Short mmCIF file of C-alpha atoms and ligand atoms in Angstrom, two decimals:
data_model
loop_
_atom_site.label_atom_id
_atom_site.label_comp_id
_atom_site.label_asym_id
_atom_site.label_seq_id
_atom_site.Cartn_x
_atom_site.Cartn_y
_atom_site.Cartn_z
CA UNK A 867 0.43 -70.62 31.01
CA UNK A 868 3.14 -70.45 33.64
CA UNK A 869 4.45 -68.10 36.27
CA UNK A 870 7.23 -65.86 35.29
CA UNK A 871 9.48 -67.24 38.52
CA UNK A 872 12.78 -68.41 38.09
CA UNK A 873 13.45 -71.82 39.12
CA UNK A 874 15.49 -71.62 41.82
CA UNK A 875 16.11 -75.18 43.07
CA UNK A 876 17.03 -78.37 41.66
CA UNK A 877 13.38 -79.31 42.35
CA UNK A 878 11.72 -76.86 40.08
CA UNK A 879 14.03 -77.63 37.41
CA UNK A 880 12.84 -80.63 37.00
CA UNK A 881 9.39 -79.62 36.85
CA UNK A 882 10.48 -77.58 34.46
CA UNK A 883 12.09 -80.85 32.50
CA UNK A 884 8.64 -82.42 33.15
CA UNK A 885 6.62 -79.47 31.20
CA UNK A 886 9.41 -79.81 28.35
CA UNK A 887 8.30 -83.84 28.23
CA UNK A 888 4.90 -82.24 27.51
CA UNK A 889 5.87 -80.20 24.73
CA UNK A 890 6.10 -76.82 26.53
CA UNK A 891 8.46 -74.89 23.97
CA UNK A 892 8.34 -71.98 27.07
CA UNK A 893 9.74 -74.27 29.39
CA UNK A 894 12.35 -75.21 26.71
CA UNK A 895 13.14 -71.72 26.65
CA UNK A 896 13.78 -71.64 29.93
CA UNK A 897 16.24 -74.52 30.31
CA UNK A 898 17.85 -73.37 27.44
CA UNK A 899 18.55 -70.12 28.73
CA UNK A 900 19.49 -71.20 32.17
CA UNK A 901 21.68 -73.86 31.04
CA UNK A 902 22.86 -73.33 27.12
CA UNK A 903 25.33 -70.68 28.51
CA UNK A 904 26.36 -72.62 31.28
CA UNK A 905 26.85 -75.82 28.89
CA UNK A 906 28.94 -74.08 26.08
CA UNK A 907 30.95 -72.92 28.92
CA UNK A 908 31.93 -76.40 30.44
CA UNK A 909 32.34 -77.34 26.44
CA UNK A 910 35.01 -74.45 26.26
CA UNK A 911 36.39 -75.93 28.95
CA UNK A 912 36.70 -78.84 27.69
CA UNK A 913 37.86 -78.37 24.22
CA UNK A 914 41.44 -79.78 23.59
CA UNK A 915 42.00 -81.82 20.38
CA UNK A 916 39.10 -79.20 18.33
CA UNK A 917 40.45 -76.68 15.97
CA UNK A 918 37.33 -74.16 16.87
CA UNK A 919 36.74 -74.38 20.50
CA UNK A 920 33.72 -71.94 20.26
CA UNK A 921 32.18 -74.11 17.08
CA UNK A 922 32.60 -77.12 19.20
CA UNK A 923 30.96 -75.21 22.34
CA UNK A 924 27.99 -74.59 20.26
CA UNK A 925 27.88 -77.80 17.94
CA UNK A 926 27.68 -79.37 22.10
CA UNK A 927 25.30 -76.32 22.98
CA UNK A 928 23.28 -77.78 20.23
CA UNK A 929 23.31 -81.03 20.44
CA UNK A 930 22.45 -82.17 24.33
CA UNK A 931 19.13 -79.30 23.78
CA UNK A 932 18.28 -81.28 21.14
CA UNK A 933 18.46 -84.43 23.09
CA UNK A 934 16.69 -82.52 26.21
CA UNK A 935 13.99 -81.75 24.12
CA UNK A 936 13.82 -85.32 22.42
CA UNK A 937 14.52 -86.98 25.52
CA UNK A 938 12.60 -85.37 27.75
CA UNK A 939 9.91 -87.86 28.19
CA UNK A 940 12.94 -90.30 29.64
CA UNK A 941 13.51 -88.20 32.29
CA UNK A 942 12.09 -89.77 35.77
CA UNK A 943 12.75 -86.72 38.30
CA UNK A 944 12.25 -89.37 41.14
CA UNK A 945 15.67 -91.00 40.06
CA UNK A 946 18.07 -87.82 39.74
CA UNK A 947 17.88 -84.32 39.67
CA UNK A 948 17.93 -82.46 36.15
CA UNK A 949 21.21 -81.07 36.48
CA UNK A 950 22.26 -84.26 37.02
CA UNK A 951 20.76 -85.73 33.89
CA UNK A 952 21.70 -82.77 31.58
CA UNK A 953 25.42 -83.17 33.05
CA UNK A 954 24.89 -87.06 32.04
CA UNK A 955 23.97 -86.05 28.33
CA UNK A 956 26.23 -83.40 27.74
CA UNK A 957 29.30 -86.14 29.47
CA UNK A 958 28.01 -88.55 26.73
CA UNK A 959 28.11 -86.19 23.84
CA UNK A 960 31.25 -84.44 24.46
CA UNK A 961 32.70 -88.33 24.18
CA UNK A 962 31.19 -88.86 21.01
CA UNK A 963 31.93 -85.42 19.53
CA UNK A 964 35.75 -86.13 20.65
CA UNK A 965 35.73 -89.83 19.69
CA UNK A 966 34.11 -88.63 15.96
CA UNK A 967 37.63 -86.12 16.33
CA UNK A 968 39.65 -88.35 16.26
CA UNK A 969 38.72 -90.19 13.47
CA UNK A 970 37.98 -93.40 15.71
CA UNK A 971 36.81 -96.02 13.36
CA UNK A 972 35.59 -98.38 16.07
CA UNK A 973 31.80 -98.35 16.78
CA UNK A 974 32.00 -97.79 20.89
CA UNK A 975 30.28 -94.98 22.00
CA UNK A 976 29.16 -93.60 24.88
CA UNK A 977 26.14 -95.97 25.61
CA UNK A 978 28.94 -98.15 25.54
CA UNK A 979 31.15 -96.38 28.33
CA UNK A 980 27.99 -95.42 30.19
CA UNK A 981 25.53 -98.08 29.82
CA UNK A 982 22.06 -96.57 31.36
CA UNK A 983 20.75 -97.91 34.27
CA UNK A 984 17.87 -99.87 34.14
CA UNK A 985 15.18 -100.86 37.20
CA UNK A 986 16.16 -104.56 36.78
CA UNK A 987 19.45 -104.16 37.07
CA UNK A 988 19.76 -101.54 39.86
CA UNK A 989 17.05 -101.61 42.13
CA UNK A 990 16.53 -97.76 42.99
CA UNK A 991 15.51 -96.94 45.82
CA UNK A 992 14.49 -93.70 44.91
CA UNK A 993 14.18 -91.46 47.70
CA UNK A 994 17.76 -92.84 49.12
CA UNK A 995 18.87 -91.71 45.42
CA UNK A 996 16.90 -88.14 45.45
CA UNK A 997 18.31 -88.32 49.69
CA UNK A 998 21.77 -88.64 48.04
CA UNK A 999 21.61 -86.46 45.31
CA UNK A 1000 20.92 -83.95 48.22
CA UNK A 1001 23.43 -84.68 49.94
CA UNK A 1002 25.96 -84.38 47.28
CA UNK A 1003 24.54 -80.93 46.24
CA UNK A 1004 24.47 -79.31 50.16
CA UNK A 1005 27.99 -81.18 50.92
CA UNK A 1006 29.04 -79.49 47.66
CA UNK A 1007 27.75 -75.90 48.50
CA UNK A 1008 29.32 -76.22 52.25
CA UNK A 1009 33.45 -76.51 50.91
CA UNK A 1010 35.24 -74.26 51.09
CA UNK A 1011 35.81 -71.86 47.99
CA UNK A 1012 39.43 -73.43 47.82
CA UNK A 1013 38.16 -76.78 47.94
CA UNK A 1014 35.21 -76.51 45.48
CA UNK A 1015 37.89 -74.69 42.86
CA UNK A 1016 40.32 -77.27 42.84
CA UNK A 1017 37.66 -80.54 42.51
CA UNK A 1018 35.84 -78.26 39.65
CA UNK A 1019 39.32 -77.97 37.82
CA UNK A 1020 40.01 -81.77 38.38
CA UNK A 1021 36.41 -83.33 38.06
CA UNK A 1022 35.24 -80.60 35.11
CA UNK A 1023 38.48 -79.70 33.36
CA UNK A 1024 40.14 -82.85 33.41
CA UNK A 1025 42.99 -81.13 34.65
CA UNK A 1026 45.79 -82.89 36.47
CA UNK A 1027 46.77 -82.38 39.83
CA UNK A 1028 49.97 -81.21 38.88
CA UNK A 1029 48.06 -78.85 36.14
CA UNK A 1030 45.64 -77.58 39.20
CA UNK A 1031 48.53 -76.59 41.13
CA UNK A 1032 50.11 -74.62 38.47
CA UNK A 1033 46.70 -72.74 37.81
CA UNK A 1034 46.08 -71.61 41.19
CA UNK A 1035 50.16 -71.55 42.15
CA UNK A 1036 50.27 -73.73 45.33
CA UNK A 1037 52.44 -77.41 45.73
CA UNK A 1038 51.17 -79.70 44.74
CA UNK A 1039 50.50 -81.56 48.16
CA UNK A 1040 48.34 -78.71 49.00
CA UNK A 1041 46.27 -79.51 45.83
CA UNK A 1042 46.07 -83.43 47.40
CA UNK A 1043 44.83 -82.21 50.39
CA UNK A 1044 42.24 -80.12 49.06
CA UNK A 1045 40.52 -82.90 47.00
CA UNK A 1046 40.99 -85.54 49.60
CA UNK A 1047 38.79 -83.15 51.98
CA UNK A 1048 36.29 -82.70 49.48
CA UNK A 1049 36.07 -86.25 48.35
CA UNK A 1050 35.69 -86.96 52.13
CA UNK A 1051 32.94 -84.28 52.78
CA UNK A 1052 31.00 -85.66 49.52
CA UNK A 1053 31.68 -89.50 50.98
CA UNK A 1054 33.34 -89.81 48.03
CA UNK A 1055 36.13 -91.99 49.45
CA UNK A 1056 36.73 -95.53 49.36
CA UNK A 1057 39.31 -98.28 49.12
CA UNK A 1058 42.52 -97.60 49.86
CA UNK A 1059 44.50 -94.37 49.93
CA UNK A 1060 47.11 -93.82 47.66
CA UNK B 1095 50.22 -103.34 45.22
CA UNK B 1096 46.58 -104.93 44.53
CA UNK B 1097 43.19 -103.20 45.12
CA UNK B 1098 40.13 -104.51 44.13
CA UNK B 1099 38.53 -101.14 42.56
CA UNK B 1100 39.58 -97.92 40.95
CA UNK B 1101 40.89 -95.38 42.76
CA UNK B 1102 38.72 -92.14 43.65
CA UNK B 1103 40.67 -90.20 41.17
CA UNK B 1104 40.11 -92.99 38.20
CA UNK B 1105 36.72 -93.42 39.60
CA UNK B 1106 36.30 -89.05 38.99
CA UNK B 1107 38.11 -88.84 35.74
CA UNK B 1108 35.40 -92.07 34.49
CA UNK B 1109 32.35 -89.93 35.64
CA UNK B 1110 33.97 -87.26 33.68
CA UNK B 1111 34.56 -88.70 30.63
CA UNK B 1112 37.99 -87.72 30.97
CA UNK B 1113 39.40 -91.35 30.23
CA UNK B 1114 40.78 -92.56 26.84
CA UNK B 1115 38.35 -95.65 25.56
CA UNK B 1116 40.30 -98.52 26.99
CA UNK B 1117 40.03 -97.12 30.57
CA UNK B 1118 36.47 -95.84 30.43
CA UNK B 1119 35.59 -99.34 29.11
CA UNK B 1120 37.08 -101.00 31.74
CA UNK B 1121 36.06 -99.20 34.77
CA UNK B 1122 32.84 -99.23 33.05
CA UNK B 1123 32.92 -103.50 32.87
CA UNK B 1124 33.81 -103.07 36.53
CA UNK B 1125 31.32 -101.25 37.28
CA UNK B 1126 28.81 -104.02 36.21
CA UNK B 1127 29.68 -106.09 39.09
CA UNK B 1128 30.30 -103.90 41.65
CA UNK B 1129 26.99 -101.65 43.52
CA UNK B 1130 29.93 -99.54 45.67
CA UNK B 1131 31.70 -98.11 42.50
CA UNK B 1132 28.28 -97.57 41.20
CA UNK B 1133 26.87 -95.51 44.16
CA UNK B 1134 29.96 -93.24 44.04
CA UNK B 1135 29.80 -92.65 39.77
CA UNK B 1136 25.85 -91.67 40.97
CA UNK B 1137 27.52 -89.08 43.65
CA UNK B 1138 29.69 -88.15 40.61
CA UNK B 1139 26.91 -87.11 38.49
CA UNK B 1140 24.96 -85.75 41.43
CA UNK B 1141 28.38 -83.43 41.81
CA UNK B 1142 28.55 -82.74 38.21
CA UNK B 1143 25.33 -81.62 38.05
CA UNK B 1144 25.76 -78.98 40.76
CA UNK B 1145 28.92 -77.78 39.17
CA UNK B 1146 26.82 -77.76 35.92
CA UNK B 1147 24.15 -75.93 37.28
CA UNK B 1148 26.16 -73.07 39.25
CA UNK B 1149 28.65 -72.43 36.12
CA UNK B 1150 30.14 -70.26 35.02
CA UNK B 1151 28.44 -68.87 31.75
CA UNK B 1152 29.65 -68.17 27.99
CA UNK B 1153 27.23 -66.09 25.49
CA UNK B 1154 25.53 -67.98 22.82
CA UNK B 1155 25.17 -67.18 19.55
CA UNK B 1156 21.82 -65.35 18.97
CA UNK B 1157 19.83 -67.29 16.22
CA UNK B 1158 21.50 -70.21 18.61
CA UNK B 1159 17.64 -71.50 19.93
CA UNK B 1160 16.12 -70.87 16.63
CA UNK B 1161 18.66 -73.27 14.84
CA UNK B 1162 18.04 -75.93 17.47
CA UNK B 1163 13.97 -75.66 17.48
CA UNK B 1164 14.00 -75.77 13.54
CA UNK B 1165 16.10 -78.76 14.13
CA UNK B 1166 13.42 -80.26 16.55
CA UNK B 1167 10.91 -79.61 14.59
CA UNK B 1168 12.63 -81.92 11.81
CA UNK B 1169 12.75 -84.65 14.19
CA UNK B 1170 10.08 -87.59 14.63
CA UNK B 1171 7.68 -86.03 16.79
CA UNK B 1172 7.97 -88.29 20.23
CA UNK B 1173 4.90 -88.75 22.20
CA UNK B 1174 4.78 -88.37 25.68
CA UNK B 1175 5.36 -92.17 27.59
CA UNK B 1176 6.57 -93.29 23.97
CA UNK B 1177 9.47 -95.51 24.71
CA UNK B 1178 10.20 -95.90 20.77
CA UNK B 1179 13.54 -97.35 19.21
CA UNK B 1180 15.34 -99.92 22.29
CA UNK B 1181 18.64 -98.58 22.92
CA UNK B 1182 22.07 -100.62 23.19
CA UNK B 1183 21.14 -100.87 27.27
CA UNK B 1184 17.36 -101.64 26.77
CA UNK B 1185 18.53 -104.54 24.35
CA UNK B 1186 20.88 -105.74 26.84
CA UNK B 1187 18.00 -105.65 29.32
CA UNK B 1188 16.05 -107.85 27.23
CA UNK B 1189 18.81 -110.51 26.54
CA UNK B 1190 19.07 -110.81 30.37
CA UNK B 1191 15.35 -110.98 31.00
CA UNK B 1192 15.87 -114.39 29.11
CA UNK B 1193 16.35 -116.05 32.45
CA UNK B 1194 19.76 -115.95 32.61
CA UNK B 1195 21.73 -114.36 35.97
CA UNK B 1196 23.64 -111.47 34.92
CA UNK B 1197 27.08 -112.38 35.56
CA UNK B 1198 27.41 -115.10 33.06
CA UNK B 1199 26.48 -112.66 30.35
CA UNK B 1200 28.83 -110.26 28.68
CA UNK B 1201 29.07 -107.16 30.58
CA UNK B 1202 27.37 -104.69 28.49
CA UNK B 1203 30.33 -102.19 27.57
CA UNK B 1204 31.74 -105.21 25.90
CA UNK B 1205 28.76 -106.43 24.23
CA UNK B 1206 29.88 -104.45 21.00
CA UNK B 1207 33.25 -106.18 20.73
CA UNK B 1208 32.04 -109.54 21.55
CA UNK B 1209 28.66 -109.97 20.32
CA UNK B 1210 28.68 -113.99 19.53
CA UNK B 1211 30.22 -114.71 22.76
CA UNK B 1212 33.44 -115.60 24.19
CA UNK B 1213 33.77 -118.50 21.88
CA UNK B 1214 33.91 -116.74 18.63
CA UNK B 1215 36.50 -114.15 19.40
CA UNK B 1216 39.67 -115.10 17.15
CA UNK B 1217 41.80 -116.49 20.22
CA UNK B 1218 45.50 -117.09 19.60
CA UNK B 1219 47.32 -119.59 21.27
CA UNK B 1220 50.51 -118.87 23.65
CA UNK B 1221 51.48 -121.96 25.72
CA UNK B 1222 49.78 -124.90 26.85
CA UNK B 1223 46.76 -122.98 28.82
CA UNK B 1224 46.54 -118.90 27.72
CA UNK B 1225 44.97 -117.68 25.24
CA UNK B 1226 45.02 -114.05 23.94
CA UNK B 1227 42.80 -111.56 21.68
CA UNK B 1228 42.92 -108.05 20.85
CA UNK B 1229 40.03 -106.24 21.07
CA UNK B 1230 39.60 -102.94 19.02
CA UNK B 1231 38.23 -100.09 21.05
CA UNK B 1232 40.78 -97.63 19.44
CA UNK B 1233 43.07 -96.48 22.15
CA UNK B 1234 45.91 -95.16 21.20
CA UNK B 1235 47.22 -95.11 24.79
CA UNK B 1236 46.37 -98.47 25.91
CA UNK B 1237 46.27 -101.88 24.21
CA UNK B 1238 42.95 -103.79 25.44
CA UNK B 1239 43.35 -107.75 25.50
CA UNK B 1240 41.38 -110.46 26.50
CA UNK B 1241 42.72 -113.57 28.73
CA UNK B 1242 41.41 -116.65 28.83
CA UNK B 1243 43.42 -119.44 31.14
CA UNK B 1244 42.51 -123.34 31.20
CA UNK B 1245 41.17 -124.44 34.37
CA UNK B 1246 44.23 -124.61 37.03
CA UNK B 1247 46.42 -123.45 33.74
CA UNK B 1248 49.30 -120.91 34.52
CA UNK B 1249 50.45 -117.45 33.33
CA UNK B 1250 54.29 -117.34 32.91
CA UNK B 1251 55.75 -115.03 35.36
CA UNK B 1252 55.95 -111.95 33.92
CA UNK B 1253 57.06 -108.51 35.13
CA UNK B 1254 55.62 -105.03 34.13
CA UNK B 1255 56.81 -102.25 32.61
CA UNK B 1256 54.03 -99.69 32.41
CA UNK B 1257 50.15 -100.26 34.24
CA UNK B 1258 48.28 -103.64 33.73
CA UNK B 1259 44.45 -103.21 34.71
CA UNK B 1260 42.80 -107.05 35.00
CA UNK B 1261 39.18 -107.21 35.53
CA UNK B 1262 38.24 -111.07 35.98
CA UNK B 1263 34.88 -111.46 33.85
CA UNK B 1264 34.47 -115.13 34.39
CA UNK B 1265 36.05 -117.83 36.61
CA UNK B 1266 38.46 -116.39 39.22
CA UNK B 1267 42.76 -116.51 39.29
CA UNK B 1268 45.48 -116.44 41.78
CA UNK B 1269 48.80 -115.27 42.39
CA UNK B 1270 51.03 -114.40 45.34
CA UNK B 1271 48.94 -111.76 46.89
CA UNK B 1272 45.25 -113.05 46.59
CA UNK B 1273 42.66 -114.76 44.51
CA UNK B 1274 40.22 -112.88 42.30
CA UNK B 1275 36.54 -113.01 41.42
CA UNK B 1276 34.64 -111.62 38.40
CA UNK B 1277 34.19 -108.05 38.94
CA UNK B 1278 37.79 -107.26 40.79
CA UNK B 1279 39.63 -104.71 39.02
CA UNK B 1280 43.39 -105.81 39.83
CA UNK B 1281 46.26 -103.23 39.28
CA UNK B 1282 49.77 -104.27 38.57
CA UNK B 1283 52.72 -101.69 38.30
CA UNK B 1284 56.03 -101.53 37.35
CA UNK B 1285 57.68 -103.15 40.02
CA UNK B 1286 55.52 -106.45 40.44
CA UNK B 1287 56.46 -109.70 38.93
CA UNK B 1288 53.66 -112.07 39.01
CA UNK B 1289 52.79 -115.67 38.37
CA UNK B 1290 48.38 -115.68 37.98
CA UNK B 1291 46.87 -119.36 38.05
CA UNK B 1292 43.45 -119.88 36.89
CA UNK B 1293 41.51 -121.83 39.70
CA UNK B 1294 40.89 -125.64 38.94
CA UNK B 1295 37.85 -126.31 38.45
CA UNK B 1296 36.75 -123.77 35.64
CA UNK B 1297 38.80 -121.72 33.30
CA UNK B 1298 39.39 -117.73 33.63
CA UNK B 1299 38.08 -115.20 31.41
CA UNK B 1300 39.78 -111.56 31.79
CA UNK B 1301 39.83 -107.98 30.27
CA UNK B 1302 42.80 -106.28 30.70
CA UNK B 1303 44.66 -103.04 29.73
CA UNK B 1304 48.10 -102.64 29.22
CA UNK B 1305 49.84 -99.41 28.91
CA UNK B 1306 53.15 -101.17 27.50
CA UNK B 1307 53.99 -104.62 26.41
CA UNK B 1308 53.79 -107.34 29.18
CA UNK B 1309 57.33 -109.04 29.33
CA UNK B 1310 58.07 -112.71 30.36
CA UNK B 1311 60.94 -113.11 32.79
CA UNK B 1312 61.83 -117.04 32.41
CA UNK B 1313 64.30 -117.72 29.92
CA UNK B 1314 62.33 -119.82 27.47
CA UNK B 1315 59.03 -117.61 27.29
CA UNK B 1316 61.19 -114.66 26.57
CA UNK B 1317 60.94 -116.06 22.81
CA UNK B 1318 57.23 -115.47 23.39
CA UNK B 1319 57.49 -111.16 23.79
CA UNK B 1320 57.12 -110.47 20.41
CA UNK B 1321 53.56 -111.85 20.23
CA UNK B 1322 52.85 -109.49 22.97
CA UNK B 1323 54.08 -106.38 21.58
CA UNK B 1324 51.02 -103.56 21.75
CA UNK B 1325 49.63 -103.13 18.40
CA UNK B 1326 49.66 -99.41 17.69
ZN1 ZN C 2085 34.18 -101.15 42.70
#
């Protein structure tokens, strides 16, 4: 039915996304497997304010599958990679999940924070998006290990600067300087410098 | 100091989802308007989508997949190239496919707070040409108003004591350093006193977040502070 290969690049994951959208409960398995582990930990990560981190984790785990698997078929691998879209829907959920924490009686939501981008209102050019995407990825895989620490502990922990530089014991400037090279090796910078 | 977008690190922490509600909504309404903001949050989710992909892991519990496929399987089943139930955006699409240009529609993160329009938000009056409203998007760091200014109508000078965000959504205003247009996300700090005037020919519609009350400097609008308190 399929070959036992791993997917290796962000390319065959999506194929592999594709063959979910068709109902492939192998392919499933495979996402799941690649990425459940890697998804509960960037939940753990991110679980301040929930009084089990690991039920959370899961409950998260659980929840962006279940919207891989029912979503599938809205997945358009010429508009982002499928790391990028699982990120997306696990973003979106962990707002929710926290949101429903905290009691929030108000009826925002994450399609509300994150309103999905439609054709009509953006018009794609999708190979300069895929081009990007790229980009981003290579640009990513090129910092230095110093670099790509303190931008994960910012960008995926929420951390603070000032937290970062506790963590990893260096001023704080240094901690600046780090993400300011990696935002400008990404092309991540714009506006004004603070 | 005045820039016209968020910074790189608001701009990171919004991709994130590490914002409280007032500030994702707002860089979100901002991001309606602007393509630049919106080709950096795509190199945000590019980038968190790497980091997602080469992560670290964390074991799962072991009847984990068979929980979530017995779940599935209790779903509707989906069809391939079914598009089924419109979501929030999809509606949104459909109210601008109406004919009208997008920016005299309610951004879409706001569409939930003001769904009959400007009009029928419960305004309150302070002074000859502002008018105020809360709107409830349960902060509990950040009070999120609305502003809406008379044509050529004035905003006392007031001074700051925490972070006021302004993102013009209609119209455009003025004040010492610059005028703004719908879409520019203006930042006022602590230490700036300003005096915004709505351009003349058509009134001024703004969002705005406020991490403490605003205060009014003259000596008769100081009466006026109360009615600005944040509402926590
Ligand atoms: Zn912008």
């Amino acid at each position: 039915m399929q070959s036992d290969t791993h997917p290796k690049t962000p390319a065959d994951w999506s194929k592999v996304l594709v063959k979910v959208a068709g109902r492939d409960q192998q392919a499933f398995r495979k996402l799941y497997d690649h990425f459940g582990p890697r998804l509960k930990s960037y939940a753990l990560k991110n679980s301040a304010g929930f009084s089990s981190p690991s039920q959370f984790a899961e409950e998260l785990v659980q929840e962006v599958m279940l919207l891989v698997w029912n979503k599938s078929h809205l997945f358009d691998s010429n508009k982002a990679a499928a790391s990028t879209w699982i990120f997306t829907l696990a973003r979106n959920k962990r707002v929710d999940m926290l949101r429903k924490n905290q009691n929030s009686e108000v009826s925002l939501d994450s399609e509300d924070f994150f309103p999905e981008e439609t054709d009509d209102f953006d018009h794609v050019d999708h190979l300069h998006a895929r081009q990007v995407g790229r980009q981003v990825r290579e640009a990513l895989m090129e910092l230095p290990d110093m670099q790509r620490q303190v931008l994960q502990a910012v960008y995926i922990e929420g951390k603070t600067q000032q937290e970062v530089a506790e963590a990893f014991g260096v001023p704080l400037g240094t901690v600046k300087s780090r993400i300011r090279l990696a935002m400008e090796k990404l092309k991540l910078l714009h506006g004004e410098v603070n | 100091m005045t820039r016209l977008h968020p910074n790189e690190q608001e701009l990171m922490a919004y991709a994130a989802g590490n914002l409280s509600a007032g500030k994702l909504l707002c860089i979100a309404t901002h991001i309606e308007y602007c393509e630049q903001c919106r080709a950096d949050i795509k190199r945000l989710a590019d980038m968190g989508g790497s980091f997602l992909e080469t992560a670290e892991t964390a074991p799962l519990s072991e009847d984990l997949f068979e929980r979530i496929m017995s779940k599935a399987a209790s779903l509707p089943e989906i069809k391939s190239g079914d598009q089924t139930a419109p979501s929030v955006a999809e509606t949104a699409t459909c109210r601008r496919a109406a004919g009208q240009p997008l920016k005299s529609l309610i951004p879409r993160p706001l569409m939930k707070l003001i769904p009959d329009g400007y009009d029928a938000l419960p305004w309150k009056r302070l002074g000859k040409s502002l008018r105020i409203t809360y709107l409830p998007v349960g902060d509990s760091q950040y009070e999120v108003s609305m502003q809406r200014i008379a044509p050529g109508g004035k905003v006392f000078e007031h001074g700051h004591r925490g972070e006021e965000v302004t993102i013009v959504l209609k119209g455009s205003f003025s004040d010492h350093e610059g005028c703004y247009q719908p879409g520019d996300f203006v930042v006022r700090n602590t230490e700036d006193q300003h005096e915004p005037v709505a351009s003349s020919d058509t009134e001024c519609i703004c969002l705005s977040l406020l991490s403490e009350p605003i205060r009014f400097t003259g000596p008769l609008t100081r009466l006026m502070n109360p009615f600005l308190q944040v509402n926590k």
